[in-house]
PDB file of C-alpha atoms in Angstrom:
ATOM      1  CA  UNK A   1       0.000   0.000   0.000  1.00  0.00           C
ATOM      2  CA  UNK A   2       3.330   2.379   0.717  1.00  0.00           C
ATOM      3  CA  UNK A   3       4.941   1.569  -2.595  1.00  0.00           C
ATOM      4  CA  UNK A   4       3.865   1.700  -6.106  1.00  0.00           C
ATOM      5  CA  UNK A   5       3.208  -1.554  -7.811  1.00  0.00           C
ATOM      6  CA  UNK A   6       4.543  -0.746 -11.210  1.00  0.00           C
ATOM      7  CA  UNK A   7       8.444  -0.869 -12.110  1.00  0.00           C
ATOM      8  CA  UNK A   8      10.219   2.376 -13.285  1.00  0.00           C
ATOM      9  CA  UNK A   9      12.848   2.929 -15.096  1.00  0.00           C
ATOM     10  CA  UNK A  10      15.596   0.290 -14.884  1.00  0.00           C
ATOM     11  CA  UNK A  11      13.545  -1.815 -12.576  1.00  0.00           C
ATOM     12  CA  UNK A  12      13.658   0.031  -9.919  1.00  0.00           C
ATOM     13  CA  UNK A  13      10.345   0.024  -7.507  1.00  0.00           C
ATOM     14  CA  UNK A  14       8.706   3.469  -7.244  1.00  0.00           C
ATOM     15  CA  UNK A  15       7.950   4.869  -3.914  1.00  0.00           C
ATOM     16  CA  UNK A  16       4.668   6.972  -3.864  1.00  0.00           C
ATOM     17  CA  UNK A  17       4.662   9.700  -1.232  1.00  0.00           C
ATOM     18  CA  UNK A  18       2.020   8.875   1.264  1.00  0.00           C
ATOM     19  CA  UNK A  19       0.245  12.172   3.993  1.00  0.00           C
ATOM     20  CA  UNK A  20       1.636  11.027   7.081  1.00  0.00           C
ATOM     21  CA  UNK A  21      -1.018  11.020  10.520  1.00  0.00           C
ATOM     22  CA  UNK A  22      -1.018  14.790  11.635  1.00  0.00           C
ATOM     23  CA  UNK A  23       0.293  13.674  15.031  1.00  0.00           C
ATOM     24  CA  UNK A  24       2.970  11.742  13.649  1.00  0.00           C
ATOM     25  CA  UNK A  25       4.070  14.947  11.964  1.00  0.00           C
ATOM     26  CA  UNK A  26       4.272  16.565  14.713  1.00  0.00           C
ATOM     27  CA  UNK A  27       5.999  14.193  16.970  1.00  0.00           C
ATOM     28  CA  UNK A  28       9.069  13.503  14.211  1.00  0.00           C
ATOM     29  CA  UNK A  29       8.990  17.825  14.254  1.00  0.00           C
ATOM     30  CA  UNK A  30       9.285  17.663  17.769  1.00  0.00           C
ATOM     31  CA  UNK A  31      12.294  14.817  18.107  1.00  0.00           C
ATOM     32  CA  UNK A  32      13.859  16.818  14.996  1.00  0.00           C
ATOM     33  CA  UNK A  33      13.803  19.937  16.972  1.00  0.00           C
ATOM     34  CA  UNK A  34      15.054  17.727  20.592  1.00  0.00           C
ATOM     35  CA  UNK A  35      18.178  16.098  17.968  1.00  0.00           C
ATOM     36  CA  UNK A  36      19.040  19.797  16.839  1.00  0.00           C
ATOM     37  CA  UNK A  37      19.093  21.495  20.002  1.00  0.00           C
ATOM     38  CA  UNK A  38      20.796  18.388  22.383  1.00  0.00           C
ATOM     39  CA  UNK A  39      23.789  16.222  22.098  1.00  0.00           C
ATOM     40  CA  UNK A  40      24.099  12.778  23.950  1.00  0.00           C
ATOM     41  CA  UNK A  41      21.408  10.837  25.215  1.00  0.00           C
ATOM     42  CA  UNK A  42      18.429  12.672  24.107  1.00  0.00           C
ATOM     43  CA  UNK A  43      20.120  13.057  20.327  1.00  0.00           C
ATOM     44  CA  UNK A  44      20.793   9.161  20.572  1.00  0.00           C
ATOM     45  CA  UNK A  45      17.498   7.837  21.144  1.00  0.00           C
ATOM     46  CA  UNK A  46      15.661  10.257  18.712  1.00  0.00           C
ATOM     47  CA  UNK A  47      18.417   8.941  15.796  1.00  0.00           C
ATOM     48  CA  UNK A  48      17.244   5.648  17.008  1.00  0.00           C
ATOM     49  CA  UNK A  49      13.457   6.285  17.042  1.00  0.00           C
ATOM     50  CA  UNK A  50      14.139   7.514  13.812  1.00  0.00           C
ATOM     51  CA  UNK A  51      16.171   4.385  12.302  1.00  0.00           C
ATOM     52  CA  UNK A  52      13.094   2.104  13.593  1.00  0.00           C
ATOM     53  CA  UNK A  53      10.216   4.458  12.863  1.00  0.00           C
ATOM     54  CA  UNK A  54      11.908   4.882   8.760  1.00  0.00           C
ATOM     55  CA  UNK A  55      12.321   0.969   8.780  1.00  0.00           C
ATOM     56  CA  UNK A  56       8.844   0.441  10.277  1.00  0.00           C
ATOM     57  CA  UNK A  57       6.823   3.004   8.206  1.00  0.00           C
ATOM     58  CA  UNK A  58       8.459   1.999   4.599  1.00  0.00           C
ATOM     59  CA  UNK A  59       9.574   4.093   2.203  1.00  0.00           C
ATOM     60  CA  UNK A  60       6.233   5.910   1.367  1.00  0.00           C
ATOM     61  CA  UNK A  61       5.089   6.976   4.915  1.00  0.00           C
ATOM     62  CA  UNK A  62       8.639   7.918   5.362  1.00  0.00           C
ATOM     63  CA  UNK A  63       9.053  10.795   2.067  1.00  0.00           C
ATOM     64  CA  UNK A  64       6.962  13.869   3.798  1.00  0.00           C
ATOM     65  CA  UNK A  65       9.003  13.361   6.665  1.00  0.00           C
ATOM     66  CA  UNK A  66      12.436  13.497   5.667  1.00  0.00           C
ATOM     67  CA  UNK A  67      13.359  17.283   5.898  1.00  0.00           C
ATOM     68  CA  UNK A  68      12.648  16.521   9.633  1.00  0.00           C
ATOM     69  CA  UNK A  69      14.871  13.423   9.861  1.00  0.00           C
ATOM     70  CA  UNK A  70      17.699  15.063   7.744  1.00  0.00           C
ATOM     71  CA  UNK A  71      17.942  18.299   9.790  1.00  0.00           C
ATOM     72  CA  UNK A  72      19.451  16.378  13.085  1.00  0.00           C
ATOM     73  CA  UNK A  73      21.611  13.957  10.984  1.00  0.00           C
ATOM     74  CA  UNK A  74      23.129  16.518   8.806  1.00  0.00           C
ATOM     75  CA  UNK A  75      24.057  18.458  11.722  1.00  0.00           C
ATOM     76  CA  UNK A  76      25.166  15.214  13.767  1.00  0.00           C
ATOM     77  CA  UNK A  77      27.503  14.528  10.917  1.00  0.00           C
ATOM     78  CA  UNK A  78      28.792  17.880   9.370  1.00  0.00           C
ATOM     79  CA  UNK A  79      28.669  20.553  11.676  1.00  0.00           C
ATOM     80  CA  UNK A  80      29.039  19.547  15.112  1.00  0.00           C
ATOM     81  CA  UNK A  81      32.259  19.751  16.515  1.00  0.00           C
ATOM     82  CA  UNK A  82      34.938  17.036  17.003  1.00  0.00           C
ATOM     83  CA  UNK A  83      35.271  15.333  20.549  1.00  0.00           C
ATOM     84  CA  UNK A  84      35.350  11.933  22.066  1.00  0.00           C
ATOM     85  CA  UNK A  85      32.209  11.705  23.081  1.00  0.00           C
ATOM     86  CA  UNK A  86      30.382  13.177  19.501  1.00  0.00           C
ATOM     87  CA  UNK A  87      32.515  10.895  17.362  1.00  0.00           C
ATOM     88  CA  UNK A  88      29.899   8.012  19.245  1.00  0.00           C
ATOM     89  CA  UNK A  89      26.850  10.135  18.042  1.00  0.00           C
ATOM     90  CA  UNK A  90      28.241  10.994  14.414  1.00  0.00           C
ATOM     91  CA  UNK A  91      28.878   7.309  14.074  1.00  0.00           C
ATOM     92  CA  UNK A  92      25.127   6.623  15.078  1.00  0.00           C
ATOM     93  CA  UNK A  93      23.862   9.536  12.618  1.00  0.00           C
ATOM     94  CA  UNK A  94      25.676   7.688   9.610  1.00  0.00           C
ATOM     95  CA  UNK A  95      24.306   4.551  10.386  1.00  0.00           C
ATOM     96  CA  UNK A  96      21.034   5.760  11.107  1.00  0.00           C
ATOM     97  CA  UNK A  97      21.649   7.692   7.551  1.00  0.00           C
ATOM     98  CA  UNK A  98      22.297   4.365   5.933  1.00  0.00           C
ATOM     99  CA  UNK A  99      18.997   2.246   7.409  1.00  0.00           C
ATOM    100  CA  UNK A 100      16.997   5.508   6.067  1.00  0.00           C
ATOM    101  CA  UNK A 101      18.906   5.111   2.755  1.00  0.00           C
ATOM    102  CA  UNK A 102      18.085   1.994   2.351  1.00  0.00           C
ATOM    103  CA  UNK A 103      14.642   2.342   2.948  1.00  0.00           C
ATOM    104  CA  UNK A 104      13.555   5.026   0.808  1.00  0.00           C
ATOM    105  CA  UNK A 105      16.460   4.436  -1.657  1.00  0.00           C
ATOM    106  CA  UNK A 106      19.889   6.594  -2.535  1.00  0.00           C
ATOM    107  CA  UNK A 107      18.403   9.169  -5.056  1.00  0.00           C
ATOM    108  CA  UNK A 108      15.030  10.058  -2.539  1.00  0.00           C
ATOM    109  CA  UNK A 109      16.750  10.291   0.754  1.00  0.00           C
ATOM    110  CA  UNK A 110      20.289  12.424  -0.476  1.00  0.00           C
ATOM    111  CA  UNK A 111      17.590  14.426  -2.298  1.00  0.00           C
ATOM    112  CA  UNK A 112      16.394  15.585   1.157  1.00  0.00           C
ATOM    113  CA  UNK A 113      19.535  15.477   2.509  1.00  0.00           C
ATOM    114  CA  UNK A 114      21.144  17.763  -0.026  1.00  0.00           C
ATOM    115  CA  UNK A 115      18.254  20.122   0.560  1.00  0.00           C
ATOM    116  CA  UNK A 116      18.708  20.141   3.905  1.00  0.00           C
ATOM    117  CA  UNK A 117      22.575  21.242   3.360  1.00  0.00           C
ATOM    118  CA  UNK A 118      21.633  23.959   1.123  1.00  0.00           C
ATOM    119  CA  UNK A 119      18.961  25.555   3.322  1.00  0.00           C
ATOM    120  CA  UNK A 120      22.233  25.523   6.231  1.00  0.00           C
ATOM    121  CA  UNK A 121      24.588  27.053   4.038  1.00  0.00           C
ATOM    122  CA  UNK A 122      21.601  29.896   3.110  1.00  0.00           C
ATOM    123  CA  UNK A 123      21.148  30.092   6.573  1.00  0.00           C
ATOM    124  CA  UNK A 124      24.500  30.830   7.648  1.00  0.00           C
ATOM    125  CA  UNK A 125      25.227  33.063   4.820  1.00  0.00           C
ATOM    126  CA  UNK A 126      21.896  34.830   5.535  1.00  0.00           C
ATOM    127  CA  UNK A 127      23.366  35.379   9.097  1.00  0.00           C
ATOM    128  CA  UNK A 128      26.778  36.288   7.942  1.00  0.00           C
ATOM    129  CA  UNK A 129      25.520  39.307   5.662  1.00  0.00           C
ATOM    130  CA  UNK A 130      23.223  40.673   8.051  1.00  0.00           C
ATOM    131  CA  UNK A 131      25.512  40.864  11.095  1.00  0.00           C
ATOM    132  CA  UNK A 132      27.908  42.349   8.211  1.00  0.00           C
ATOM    133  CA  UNK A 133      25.267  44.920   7.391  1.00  0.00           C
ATOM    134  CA  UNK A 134      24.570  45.799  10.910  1.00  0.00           C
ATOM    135  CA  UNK A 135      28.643  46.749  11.722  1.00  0.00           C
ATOM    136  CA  UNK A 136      28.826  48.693   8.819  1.00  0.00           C
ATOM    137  CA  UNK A 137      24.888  50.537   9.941  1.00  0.00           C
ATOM    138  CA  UNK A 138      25.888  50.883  13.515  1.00  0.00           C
ATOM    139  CA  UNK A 139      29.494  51.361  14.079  1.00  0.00           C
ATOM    140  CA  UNK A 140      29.280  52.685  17.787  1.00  0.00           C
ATOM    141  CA  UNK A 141      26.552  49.959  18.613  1.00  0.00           C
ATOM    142  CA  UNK A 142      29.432  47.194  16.606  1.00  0.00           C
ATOM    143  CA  UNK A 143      32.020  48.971  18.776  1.00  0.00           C
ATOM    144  CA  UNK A 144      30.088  48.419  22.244  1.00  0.00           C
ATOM    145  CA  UNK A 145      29.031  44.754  21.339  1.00  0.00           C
ATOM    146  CA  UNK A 146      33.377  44.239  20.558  1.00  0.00           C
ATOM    147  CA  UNK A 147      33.897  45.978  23.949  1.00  0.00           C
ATOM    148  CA  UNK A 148      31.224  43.813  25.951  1.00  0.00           C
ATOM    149  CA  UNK A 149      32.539  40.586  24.060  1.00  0.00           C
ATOM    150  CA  UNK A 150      36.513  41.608  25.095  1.00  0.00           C
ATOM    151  CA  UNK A 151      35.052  41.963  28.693  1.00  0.00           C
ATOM    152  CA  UNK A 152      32.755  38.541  29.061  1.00  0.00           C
ATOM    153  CA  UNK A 153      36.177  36.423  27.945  1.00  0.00           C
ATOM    154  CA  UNK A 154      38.408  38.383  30.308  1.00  0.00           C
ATOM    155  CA  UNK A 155      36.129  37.498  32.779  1.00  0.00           C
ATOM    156  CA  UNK A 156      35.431  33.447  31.409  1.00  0.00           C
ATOM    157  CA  UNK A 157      39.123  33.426  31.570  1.00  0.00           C
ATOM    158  CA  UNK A 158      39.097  34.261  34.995  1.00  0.00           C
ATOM    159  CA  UNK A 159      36.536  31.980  35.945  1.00  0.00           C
ATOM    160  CA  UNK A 160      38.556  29.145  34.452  1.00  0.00           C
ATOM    161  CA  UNK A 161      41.707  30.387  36.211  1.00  0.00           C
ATOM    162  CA  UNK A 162      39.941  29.949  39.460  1.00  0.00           C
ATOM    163  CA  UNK A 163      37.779  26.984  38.416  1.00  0.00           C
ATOM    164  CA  UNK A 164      41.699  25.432  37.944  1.00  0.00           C
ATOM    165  CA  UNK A 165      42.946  26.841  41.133  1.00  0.00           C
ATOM    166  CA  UNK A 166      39.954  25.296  43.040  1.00  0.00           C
ATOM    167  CA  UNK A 167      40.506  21.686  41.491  1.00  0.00           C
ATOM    168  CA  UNK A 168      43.975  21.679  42.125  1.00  0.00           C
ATOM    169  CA  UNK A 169      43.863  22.893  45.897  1.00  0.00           C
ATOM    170  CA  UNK A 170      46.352  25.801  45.519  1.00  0.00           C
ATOM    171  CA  UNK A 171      43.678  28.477  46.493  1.00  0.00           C
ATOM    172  CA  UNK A 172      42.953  26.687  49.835  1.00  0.00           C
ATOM    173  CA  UNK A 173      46.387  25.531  50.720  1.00  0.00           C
ATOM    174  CA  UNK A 174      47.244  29.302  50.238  1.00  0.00           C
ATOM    175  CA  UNK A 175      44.349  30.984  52.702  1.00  0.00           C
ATOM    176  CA  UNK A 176      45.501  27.708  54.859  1.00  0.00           C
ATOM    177  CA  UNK A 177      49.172  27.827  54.648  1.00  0.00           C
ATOM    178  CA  UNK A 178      50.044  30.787  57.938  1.00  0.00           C
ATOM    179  CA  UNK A 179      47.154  31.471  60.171  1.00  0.00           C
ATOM    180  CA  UNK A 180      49.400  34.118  61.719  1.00  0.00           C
ATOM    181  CA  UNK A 181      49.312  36.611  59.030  1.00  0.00           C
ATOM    182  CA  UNK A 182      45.506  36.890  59.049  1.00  0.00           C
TER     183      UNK A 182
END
């Protein structure tokens, strides 16, 4: 009922698109928007929801819903940043990327995925021109938000001066070190 009975081109199966459930919409928008905004456990189980859901649903249930699914995996695997513990969730976005591929089929699915990249890249460039736009509009308001970004790493650097100081023990073997003197 998902797929199309006929053979295409080649003999390839096609895949007609079918309206997914309105709640089901909204509960792969939801998890997309949870995968975006969260890294470890909570990205994890909604890359896994989505591996079983895109197996479970087939190929035609799964079309419409793709620019959700994509959004979290493209950002899993191209933008996040490198660390240990992200290497374990880009490594789960490409797999998950592979079950969905192989569901809907290579040309569908990097389709969505390519679409996804491009709306990123507009995004960012989008971004980039209007903060741009804004220094060269507002050079004094450019010039305080420079001033107040110089201060709020001063102080972040002092904070992690202290945060080291604390782990270490030097601050309180220092206060500690000649009750006389106080």
């Amino acid at each position: 009922e998902q797929e199309g009975g006929g053979e295409g081109e080649g003999g390839e199966v096609e895949v007609v698109a079918v309206e997914p459930v309105r709640a089901v919409k909204w509960l792969f928008q939801r998890l997309s928007h949870i995968a975006r905004r969260h890294n470890g456990q909570r990205r994890t189980c909604v890359f896994q929801f989505f591996a079983a859901m895109g197996v479970r649903m087939g190929a035609g249930a799964l079309l419409p819903l793709l620019a959700q699914v994509t959004a979290p995996l493209y950002r899993a695997i191209e933008t996040d940043t490198e660390s240990s513990r992200d290497v374990r969730g880009k490594d789960l976005a490409q797999e998950v990327v592979e079950v969905l591929q192989g569901v809907t089929g290579h040309d569908l699915f990097y389709a969505a995925y390519n679409a996804c990249r491009t709306r990123q890249k507009l995004k960012k460039e989008q971004r980039r021109s209007e903060k741009s736009l804004k220094k060269l509009l507002d050079p004094q308001g450019a010039a305080a938000a420079r001033i107040g970004k110089n201060q709020r790493k001063v102080k972040s650097k002092k904070r992690k001066i202290e945060n080291h100081k604390d782990a270490r023990g030097a601050k309180r073997l220092h206060h500690e070190e000649d009750p006389e003197r106080a």
